Amino acid sequence: MRGLLTVSAPAKGRIEFDLDHAWRLHPQVAVRPESFGALLYHFGTRKLSFLKNRTILAVVQSLADHPDVRAALRAAGVEDSQQDPYVHALGVLAGSHMLVPAEEQPA
């Protein structure tokens, strides 16, 4: 499987991405669905990311509706044995502050 995500600039620092916790889109991130997946733009950092299919888009858009990442992946139809590329993509999005822990309040 090809990568699910393209990020315009690498993130500085590393955020620990925990599948057993709830995550959500940062409030300053806009999502624009496209035929290939979606564009994500962070108005605070001015970073642009590309989601390369509609499944990862469904996961990202539903994160706030689920108690943890695993539940969001399963709800989008991603089997446990196929989660690795999705987890990697979500971790990259968290590292670039497109995703934040659900309990985190915006600054």
mmCIF file of C-alpha atoms in Angstrom:
data_model
loop_
_atom_site.group_PDB
_atom_site.id
_atom_site.type_symbol
_atom_site.label_atom_id
_atom_site.label_comp_id
_atom_site.label_asym_id
_atom_site.label_seq_id
_atom_site.Cartn_x
_atom_site.Cartn_y
_atom_site.Cartn_z
ATOM 1 C CA MET A 1 0.000 0.000 0.000
ATOM 2 C CA ARG A 2 1.320 3.439 -0.872
ATOM 3 C CA GLY A 3 1.477 6.127 1.775
ATOM 4 C CA LEU A 4 -1.781 7.629 2.958
ATOM 5 C CA LEU A 5 -0.450 11.095 3.639
ATOM 6 C CA THR A 6 1.756 13.806 2.183
ATOM 7 C CA VAL A 7 2.914 16.624 4.457
ATOM 8 C CA SER A 8 4.246 19.887 3.031
ATOM 9 C CA ALA A 9 6.924 20.354 5.725
ATOM 10 C CA PRO A 10 8.267 17.936 8.331
ATOM 11 C CA ALA A 11 7.243 18.573 11.914
ATOM 12 C CA LYS A 12 9.725 19.747 14.503
ATOM 13 C CA GLY A 13 9.843 17.648 17.636
ATOM 14 C CA ARG A 14 7.934 14.453 18.233
ATOM 15 C CA ILE A 15 4.507 13.939 19.763
ATOM 16 C CA GLU A 16 3.650 10.596 21.310
ATOM 17 C CA PHE A 17 0.642 9.250 19.450
ATOM 18 C CA ASP A 18 -1.377 6.899 21.646
ATOM 19 C CA LEU A 19 -4.011 4.719 19.981
ATOM 20 C CA ASP A 20 -5.797 4.187 23.265
ATOM 21 C CA HIS A 21 -6.627 7.868 23.742
ATOM 22 C CA ALA A 22 -9.105 10.184 22.059
ATOM 23 C CA TRP A 23 -7.811 12.641 19.440
ATOM 24 C CA ARG A 24 -9.481 15.345 17.359
ATOM 25 C CA LEU A 25 -8.669 17.824 14.643
ATOM 26 C CA HIS A 26 -7.009 20.979 15.898
ATOM 27 C CA PRO A 27 -9.627 23.770 15.892
ATOM 28 C CA GLN A 28 -7.489 25.771 13.450
ATOM 29 C CA VAL A 29 -7.463 22.980 10.852
ATOM 30 C CA ALA A 30 -9.742 23.146 7.833
ATOM 31 C CA VAL A 31 -10.572 19.997 5.862
ATOM 32 C CA ARG A 32 -11.387 20.162 2.172
ATOM 33 C CA PRO A 33 -12.543 16.817 0.755
ATOM 34 C CA GLU A 34 -11.194 16.031 -2.714
ATOM 35 C CA SER A 35 -11.628 13.136 -5.136
ATOM 36 C CA PHE A 36 -8.274 11.680 -3.999
ATOM 37 C CA GLY A 37 -8.964 12.123 -0.256
ATOM 38 C CA ALA A 38 -8.590 15.592 1.257
ATOM 39 C CA LEU A 39 -6.501 18.672 1.895
ATOM 40 C CA LEU A 40 -5.880 19.729 5.488
ATOM 41 C CA TYR A 41 -4.720 23.269 6.183
ATOM 42 C CA HIS A 42 -3.631 24.502 9.613
ATOM 43 C CA PHE A 43 -4.285 28.237 9.846
ATOM 44 C CA GLY A 44 -1.997 28.594 12.875
ATOM 45 C CA THR A 45 1.101 26.884 11.489
ATOM 46 C CA ARG A 46 0.239 27.409 7.802
ATOM 47 C CA LYS A 47 1.016 23.754 7.093
ATOM 48 C CA LEU A 48 -0.731 21.811 4.362
ATOM 49 C CA SER A 49 -1.247 18.042 4.394
ATOM 50 C CA PHE A 50 -2.812 15.735 1.829
ATOM 51 C CA LEU A 51 -4.872 12.707 2.802
ATOM 52 C CA LYS A 52 -4.493 10.217 -0.014
ATOM 53 C CA ASN A 53 -7.731 8.268 0.300
ATOM 54 C CA ARG A 54 -11.248 8.591 1.628
ATOM 55 C CA THR A 55 -10.769 6.009 4.374
ATOM 56 C CA ILE A 56 -8.124 8.062 6.182
ATOM 57 C CA LEU A 57 -10.376 11.094 5.659
ATOM 58 C CA ALA A 58 -13.268 9.243 7.331
ATOM 59 C CA VAL A 59 -11.011 8.317 10.248
ATOM 60 C CA VAL A 60 -9.747 11.885 10.704
ATOM 61 C CA GLN A 61 -13.239 13.366 10.498
ATOM 62 C CA SER A 62 -14.648 10.889 13.017
ATOM 63 C CA LEU A 63 -11.892 10.929 15.647
ATOM 64 C CA ALA A 64 -13.815 13.280 17.947
ATOM 65 C CA ASP A 65 -16.811 10.909 17.846
ATOM 66 C CA HIS A 66 -14.895 7.931 19.268
ATOM 67 C CA PRO A 67 -13.322 7.163 22.649
ATOM 68 C CA ASP A 68 -9.971 6.266 21.063
ATOM 69 C CA VAL A 69 -8.165 5.924 17.747
ATOM 70 C CA ARG A 70 -8.734 2.179 17.512
ATOM 71 C CA ALA A 71 -12.510 2.692 17.661
ATOM 72 C CA ALA A 72 -12.337 5.341 14.917
ATOM 73 C CA LEU A 73 -10.298 3.012 12.696
ATOM 74 C CA ARG A 74 -12.699 0.120 13.206
ATOM 75 C CA ALA A 75 -15.713 2.361 12.544
ATOM 76 C CA ALA A 76 -14.137 3.356 9.211
ATOM 77 C CA GLY A 77 -13.800 -0.317 8.277
ATOM 78 C CA VAL A 78 -10.056 -0.637 8.874
ATOM 79 C CA GLU A 79 -9.304 -4.125 10.182
ATOM 80 C CA ASP A 80 -6.787 -4.475 13.010
ATOM 81 C CA SER A 81 -4.315 -6.236 10.696
ATOM 82 C CA GLN A 82 -4.425 -3.280 8.254
ATOM 83 C CA GLN A 83 -4.051 -0.429 10.751
ATOM 84 C CA ASP A 84 -0.281 0.203 10.520
ATOM 85 C CA PRO A 85 -0.263 2.677 7.586
ATOM 86 C CA TYR A 86 -3.235 4.527 9.077
ATOM 87 C CA VAL A 87 -1.603 4.717 12.498
ATOM 88 C CA HIS A 88 1.568 6.042 10.880
ATOM 89 C CA ALA A 89 -0.371 8.717 8.968
ATOM 90 C CA LEU A 90 -2.300 9.757 12.084
ATOM 91 C CA GLY A 91 0.948 9.940 14.049
ATOM 92 C CA VAL A 92 2.427 12.245 11.413
ATOM 93 C CA LEU A 93 -0.689 14.432 11.603
ATOM 94 C CA ALA A 94 -0.360 14.574 15.392
ATOM 95 C CA GLY A 95 3.324 15.459 15.045
ATOM 96 C CA SER A 96 2.439 18.376 12.778
ATOM 97 C CA HIS A 97 -0.316 19.521 15.186
ATOM 98 C CA MET A 98 -3.132 18.782 12.742
ATOM 99 C CA LEU A 99 -4.466 16.410 15.406
ATOM 100 C CA VAL A 100 -4.432 17.094 19.128
ATOM 101 C CA PRO A 101 -5.421 15.035 22.158
ATOM 102 C CA ALA A 102 -9.163 15.393 22.699
ATOM 103 C CA GLU A 103 -8.688 16.748 26.220
ATOM 104 C CA GLU A 104 -6.225 19.440 25.076
ATOM 105 C CA GLN A 105 -7.654 22.956 25.003
ATOM 106 C CA PRO A 106 -6.515 25.320 22.223
ATOM 107 C CA ALA A 107 -4.001 27.994 23.195
#
